[in-house]
């Protein structure tokens, strides 16, 4: 069933009570994830991970190394599932596509003048089309925060819709860059607009500014996704990026998603972590579960 | 365009994760005696009538210890010990020394927090998450707060007065927050220089008895706090005792009335914190998802065994269906079960008698035409449990809209205008607490001004702070606990000369 997205003007613009939102996020963080649930959390964290490298110094060699890691995150454990995707700059998409051929790992590319988005729409759409033409399965764009903060909602929505069209069959993840929006209400409203404009996934942040995903922000966006789903039947994905470095942090986010959106959201089609450092912590925790010994971080792969 | 409503094949790991494997808090930290005596005059004394009764773990129905059944002669002895301490060692203890003792009690409670939390959940059935995160930290906070007042009492009342202790205080506390209510009562009484006879609730004596260890270690002189466990007879003997200068009672309105009769014209001062049927008003401009959480916190905190529970939910008609739908979905996620599991949201009902009363009131509600919605997850097969419950289609004349259930049962009603919300909210003999949710600051003020309740929470519910006075009006009692207003009940003010 394809859902006709409602016009953004028809969507509710909800107030968000910051104190109560943060209290709920804190309460969810008290869930105690142990034993089999903890092992499952580690598996889900890996399966839902976009292994990311977004540096000016990225090379084909660096990306190939990351792709090898993505296929087999723990060289000592062939049972370890692959990550969901590798996320790179557009110029390195073809390298990643080649390196990941025959695997289930998707190729994601940031595109559209990442991370600021401050470029002409034509250039940004061209960036997307080029990445898709090179074989990207998923495109991560940034929302036009300038237009959003100026109140130019039509432009915000129209640009995302144009990006969606440029994506073709590729999945569109729209980055709100929550650290620049100023309030939970703005984050919730931006979430609604991004979904109404056709995004398959809404994403917190680029990782290029200090502020990034936090538990209350994840909760706020998950609540927006839930409401959008109630209104339209659409199941929009959530991607959290920036500052998620430990397996324990990740399992708190899994709790937030599970208790807000339901267990069916604990799936790489609907939930992602954008991270790089997180993987080694999860692998270290998995090895500890398996062997009872903590591994030295220097013994883990650097990619 | 790809299909945004596609349903992916669920992952086995997702199901495993979401089941939250059992995470039981260990009980090894608690050492229970087989049998507990009465704490009178700084020593353990057997009850005068030589009778003990079992205290039961409500999550299993099994007895865990025997508690002394105190009676009138024991109350006599306890009051005499309190009087002797009041005239003797406690009078000789300087205010700054009292302050230090209260600080020590607070610190010791923090140090032994896990032990108190486990014991509270074991004896009372409340989820460990709440005893660990709410009851014990707040109990310590009350001692910290009042430690600060102990040597500054004259300044608590605006200056120009001397604040003198009242004397021997009888304190009768309920079973819903056993340690916390003991702290609410003891901390201001001790800060002001009074001595105390404390009567814990029959089903939940253990944390008060463990508190004895803390009071001793903190250096509280013998006889300053005496603890007489037992049933209603011991409480009645304490309330009517001529040697008591003040009674503080938290519990049912019915017992509160009898205590008021018993203390009439005796000269004993009295504060009562009684029942409630508090209104929780949700306006159509409320932050919806947070208001749902507020409603959850309002009624399902501590299984609804909360005198100020937001048990009457008043939702503006224009959002009533959407709100109720969300609330029901949220209710289904509540995890009911072993109180000692760290992931349990709803623990055990405190006693078989309370479970029977909740069950009966729900049956009456159905027979009167209200519609019952409950969680569908299985309940534990032993112990006393009741599923979180919502009644919709409730009218103001239904008993479920009027009577205090003191359980996890919410009555949902609607209103059309703010004026109607106020009229319905105030249509109750009680007046303990109320809540309001709106994103309009002016409407918060307008509503709070008109709600007749001792406490009004705005865009939150069931928040407690030792600096904030708590208490009711009308059938919910009188007097305040916490803040400077709470100290007032424990002092006699004399003009400074």
mmCIF file of C-alpha atoms in Angstrom, chain A residues 51 59-71 95 99 301 303:
data_model
loop_
_atom_site.group_PDB
_atom_site.id
_atom_site.type_symbol
_atom_site.label_atom_id
_atom_site.label_comp_id
_atom_site.label_asym_id
_atom_site.label_seq_id
_atom_site.Cartn_x
_atom_site.Cartn_y
_atom_site.Cartn_z
ATOM 1 C CA UNK A 51 29.487 2.209 9.793
ATOM 2 C CA UNK A 59 40.605 7.444 0.574
ATOM 3 C CA UNK A 60 39.599 4.376 -1.434
ATOM 4 C CA UNK A 61 41.861 2.317 0.805
ATOM 5 C CA UNK A 62 40.208 3.586 3.979
ATOM 6 C CA UNK A 63 36.746 2.864 2.559
ATOM 7 C CA UNK A 64 37.715 -0.637 1.412
ATOM 8 C CA UNK A 65 39.001 -1.354 4.914
ATOM 9 C CA UNK A 66 35.727 -0.167 6.404
ATOM 10 C CA UNK A 67 33.752 -2.326 3.964
ATOM 11 C CA UNK A 68 35.705 -5.424 4.958
ATOM 12 C CA UNK A 69 34.938 -4.621 8.573
ATOM 13 C CA UNK A 70 31.269 -4.088 7.725
ATOM 14 C CA UNK A 71 30.945 -7.571 6.253
ATOM 15 C CA UNK A 95 34.531 2.079 -4.219
ATOM 16 C CA UNK A 99 33.891 -3.673 -2.014
ATOM 17 C CA UNK A 301 40.571 -3.722 14.171
ATOM 18 C CA UNK A 303 38.734 0.418 10.767
#
